C-alpha positions as MATLAB code, in Angstrom:
seq = 'MLLRVRVALPDRPGSLGQVARTLGVAGADIVQVVVLERLGGRAIDDFTVVWPGGAGVERLRAGLSAMPGVRVDGIWRAIGAPVAGAFDAELLTQVASNPAEGLATLVDTVPALLAADWAMALRVPADWAARGSVGIDVRHGADDMAVLGAVRKRPVPPVVYASWRAPDQLALPEVTPLRARAMTGPDGTRYALAPFGRAGLVLVVARSADDELPVAAFHATEVDRVAQLVRAGAAILGDRLDAVQAPAPRAAERTAEEPASAV';
ca = [
      24.455    9.912    0.286;
      21.545    7.706   -0.708;
      19.351    8.958   -3.491;
      16.093    7.771   -5.031;
      15.923    8.453   -8.771;
      12.522    8.050  -10.529;
      12.569    7.844  -14.366;
      10.023    7.175  -17.063;
      11.439    5.278  -19.893;
      10.436    3.322  -22.966;
       9.431   -0.218  -21.955;
      11.529   -2.082  -24.513;
      14.635   -4.411  -24.240;
      17.743   -2.451  -23.420;
      16.205    0.750  -22.054;
      16.728   -0.253  -18.428;
      20.359   -1.184  -19.188;
      21.035    2.104  -20.858;
      19.616    4.018  -17.869;
      21.793    1.954  -15.596;
      24.877    2.647  -17.644;
      24.136    6.433  -17.571;
      23.817    6.411  -13.809;
      27.114    4.502  -13.509;
      28.939    6.931  -15.840;
      27.626    9.861  -13.805;
      29.074    8.259  -10.672;
      26.047    6.689   -8.991;
      26.289    3.172   -7.515;
      22.919    1.363   -8.021;
      21.869   -0.723   -4.912;
      18.105   -1.309   -5.967;
      15.797   -1.018   -8.825;
      11.990   -1.114   -8.356;
       9.553   -1.198  -11.344;
       6.516    0.953  -10.352;
       4.550    0.743  -13.616;
       4.520   -0.791  -17.048;
       1.775    0.544  -19.214;
       1.271    1.631  -22.815;
       4.867    0.918  -23.965;
       6.320    3.079  -20.999;
       7.732    2.085  -17.658;
       8.342    3.989  -14.479;
      11.321    2.840  -12.347;
      12.906    3.833   -9.063;
      16.566    3.546   -8.728;
      18.177    3.745   -5.266;
      21.692    4.835   -5.621;
      24.737    5.765   -3.520;
      25.884    9.250   -4.763;
      29.161   11.006   -3.732;
      28.278   13.394   -0.943;
      30.013   16.443   -2.287;
      28.880   16.016   -5.930;
      25.991   17.959   -7.443;
      23.189   16.096   -9.081;
      22.936   18.280  -12.180;
      25.172   16.064  -14.200;
      23.077   13.153  -13.109;
      19.793   14.812  -14.194;
      21.421   16.052  -17.375;
      22.712   12.722  -18.348;
      19.386   11.050  -17.899;
      17.389   13.740  -19.581;
      19.592   13.638  -22.643;
      18.495    9.988  -23.310;
      15.846    9.721  -25.978;
      12.433    8.944  -24.536;
      13.596    9.199  -20.922;
      11.993   11.618  -18.357;
      13.233   12.292  -14.926;
      10.384   12.538  -12.473;
      12.345   13.131   -9.373;
      15.621   12.938   -7.526;
      15.536   13.075   -3.840;
      17.277   11.830   -0.695;
      16.295    8.474    0.669;
      16.500    7.987    4.466;
      18.097    4.731    5.360;
      18.776    1.694    3.296;
      16.145    0.629    0.688;
      13.428   -1.683    2.044;
      11.778   -4.460   -0.073;
       8.098   -5.083   -0.057;
       8.727   -8.295    1.924;
       9.272   -6.134    5.010;
       5.604   -5.181    5.142;
       4.741   -8.574    6.681;
       7.463   -8.050    9.295;
       6.133   -4.629   10.131;
       2.665   -5.972   10.665;
       4.075   -8.752   12.784;
       5.707   -6.036   15.014;
       2.359   -4.206   15.241;
       0.496   -7.390   16.214;
       3.173   -8.489   18.866;
       2.996   -5.180   20.684;
      -0.492   -3.560   19.973;
      -0.010   -1.017   22.704;
       2.726    0.584   20.565;
       1.303   -0.528   17.289;
       0.277    2.797   15.918;
       3.628    4.403   16.819;
       5.419    1.479   15.212;
       3.530    1.915   11.966;
       3.977    5.620   11.786;
       7.757    5.361   12.531;
       8.392    2.642   10.033;
       6.332    3.664    6.894;
       8.648    6.468    5.827;
      11.699    4.101    5.439;
       9.545    1.847    3.193;
       8.753    4.561    0.747;
      11.851    6.786    0.767;
       9.841    9.467    2.560;
      10.863   11.971    5.137;
       8.274   11.652    7.836;
       4.750   10.383    8.707;
       2.054   11.162   11.238;
      -1.373    9.984   12.314;
      -4.074   12.719   12.374;
      -7.531   12.558   13.861;
      -9.635   14.246   11.138;
     -13.266   15.267   11.869;
     -15.718   14.232    9.266;
     -16.602   17.902    8.539;
     -13.045   19.151    8.573;
     -13.016   20.319    4.986;
     -16.160   22.370    5.452;
     -14.979   24.254    8.611;
     -13.989   27.854    8.256;
     -15.623   28.378    4.898;
     -14.162   31.178    2.871;
     -15.746   34.610    2.498;
     -14.615   35.938   -0.870;
     -15.101   39.418   -2.264;
     -14.978   39.075   -6.167;
     -14.706   42.125   -8.332;
     -14.817   41.721  -12.160;
     -12.844   44.092  -14.356;
     -12.810   44.350  -18.057;
     -10.061   41.723  -18.605;
      -9.463   40.230  -15.202;
     -10.918   39.083  -12.007;
      -9.693   40.300   -8.582;
     -10.254   38.248   -5.519;
      -9.989   40.187   -2.290;
      -9.879   39.057    1.319;
      -9.818   35.324    0.387;
      -8.254   33.905    3.534;
      -9.349   30.583    4.876;
      -8.994   29.683    8.431;
      -9.407   26.019    9.409;
      -8.253   24.270   12.461;
      -5.380   21.777   11.789;
      -6.483   18.223   12.648;
      -4.843   17.127   15.915;
      -1.786   14.924   15.632;
      -2.033   11.659   17.383;
       1.508   10.497   16.758;
       4.313   11.876   14.541;
       7.644   10.415   13.455;
      10.752   12.233   14.604;
      11.362   14.173   11.383;
       7.828   15.584   11.195;
       7.440   19.422   11.310;
       5.975   21.227   14.189;
       3.613   23.343   11.994;
       1.762   21.904    9.060;
       0.325   23.268    5.843;
      -1.726   20.365    4.938;
      -3.754   19.876    1.715;
      -7.436   18.836    1.861;
      -7.552   15.429    3.629;
     -11.200   14.744    3.201;
     -13.186   12.942    1.866;
     -11.241   10.164    3.506;
      -9.846    7.937    0.806;
      -6.282    6.913   -0.018;
      -4.552    9.197   -2.519;
      -1.574   11.238   -3.304;
      -1.535   15.037   -2.946;
       0.745   17.998   -3.194;
       0.648   20.589   -0.392;
       0.860   24.421   -0.904;
       4.563   24.350   -0.140;
       5.328   21.672   -2.694;
       5.456   18.799   -0.118;
       4.257   15.398   -1.537;
       1.846   13.485    0.483;
       0.261    9.991    0.542;
      -2.839    9.884    2.672;
      -4.778    6.751    3.865;
      -7.706    6.476    6.333;
      -7.736    3.902    9.025;
     -11.491    3.581    8.658;
     -12.224    4.351   12.302;
     -11.974    7.204   14.809;
     -11.235    9.566   12.013;
      -7.591    8.564   11.964;
      -5.573    9.202    8.774;
      -2.000    8.177    8.085;
      -0.078   11.001    6.337;
       3.182   10.146    4.672;
       5.375   13.072    3.296;
       8.288   13.850    1.144;
       9.462   17.313    1.734;
      10.135   19.662   -1.170;
      13.766   20.615   -1.948;
      14.902   23.294   -4.347;
      17.896   21.291   -5.331;
      16.304   17.867   -5.269;
      12.635   18.046   -6.478;
      10.803   15.079   -4.972;
       8.596   12.875   -7.050;
       4.875   12.556   -6.206;
       3.807    9.345   -4.588;
       2.949    6.725   -7.328;
      -0.357    4.882   -7.359;
       1.495    1.689   -6.328;
       2.994    3.499   -3.338;
      -0.344    4.898   -2.207;
      -1.852    1.298   -2.515;
       0.960   -0.012   -0.391;
       0.298    2.542    2.309;
      -3.467    1.848    2.209;
      -2.869   -1.859    2.524;
      -0.639   -1.421    5.513;
      -3.178    1.034    7.228;
      -6.056   -1.408    6.647;
      -4.163   -4.258    7.994;
      -2.945   -2.206   10.948;
      -6.534   -1.176   11.687;
      -7.683   -4.805   11.530;
      -5.048   -5.762   14.066;
      -5.334   -2.835   16.472;
      -9.138   -2.731   16.334;
     -10.766   -0.889   19.328;
      -7.483    0.484   20.463;
      -7.542    3.016   17.752;
     -10.772    4.398   19.123;
      -9.077    5.077   22.472;
      -5.939    6.860   20.942;
      -5.613   10.395   22.431;
      -3.776   13.292   20.784;
      -1.018   14.820   22.947;
      -1.908   18.298   24.066;
      -0.922   20.945   23.418;
       1.266   20.952   20.359;
       1.669   23.091   17.310;
      -0.434   20.992   15.101;
      -3.499   21.944   17.154;
      -3.210   25.618   16.321;
      -5.241   27.297   13.639;
      -3.638   27.348   10.187;
      -4.144   30.274    7.805;
      -3.852   29.752    4.082;
      -4.887   31.698    1.041;
      -7.827   30.329   -0.728;
      -7.452   29.954   -4.461;
      -9.964   31.177   -7.054;
     -11.049   28.656   -9.635;
];
């Protein structure tokens, strides 16, 4: 199977080679390396590797974690072959050549660019975060604070288009104010969110949580890449985005219930 392995390591000569050797000794066949960050003497790198399907990843994680100065930020399954940044231009060309299917093309393709599981376009009302405000009964004790009846009900933003691996029911984090950023949902799902800047449309890209293979959060460079694709897609599609309608009915239009947290 194909895995994405994200490690933070010292940014000095030889460190990358040591990590590569450790991956090879563990049984991983490296097919791609992407440098996400080099800052303050540290680097964050993504390795895409072919890993034997029946082998557990514990020895892979243990081998990397045993290296001085190396931190494993995530090991997760990658869908499809690794895709380089040069494919972004090809994706936008496809959007421009068939604008009637442009939004669907963008949503279906972005997960493969970022080793993500699924993506969807939501129509998020400007006041979405304020809807269904919480009524909280707080009682103070001598040494603790009890929060009673803190249940928040908020309509889930309608899904305009979803890729084939997207779940029917969503437990989304706050998606407003509308700005590109990475977030983590209540179930551990990792998200990258980017607004189109018109019609309340937001692209949501997700990596699903896995007990065996904890996924890494979206790095700032990945969020920037999503935001650039979304901005370019919005410029190409223009008024077509205003006319996009959400299919009805579907599970994403139901009301979600989630416990509110006390801060």
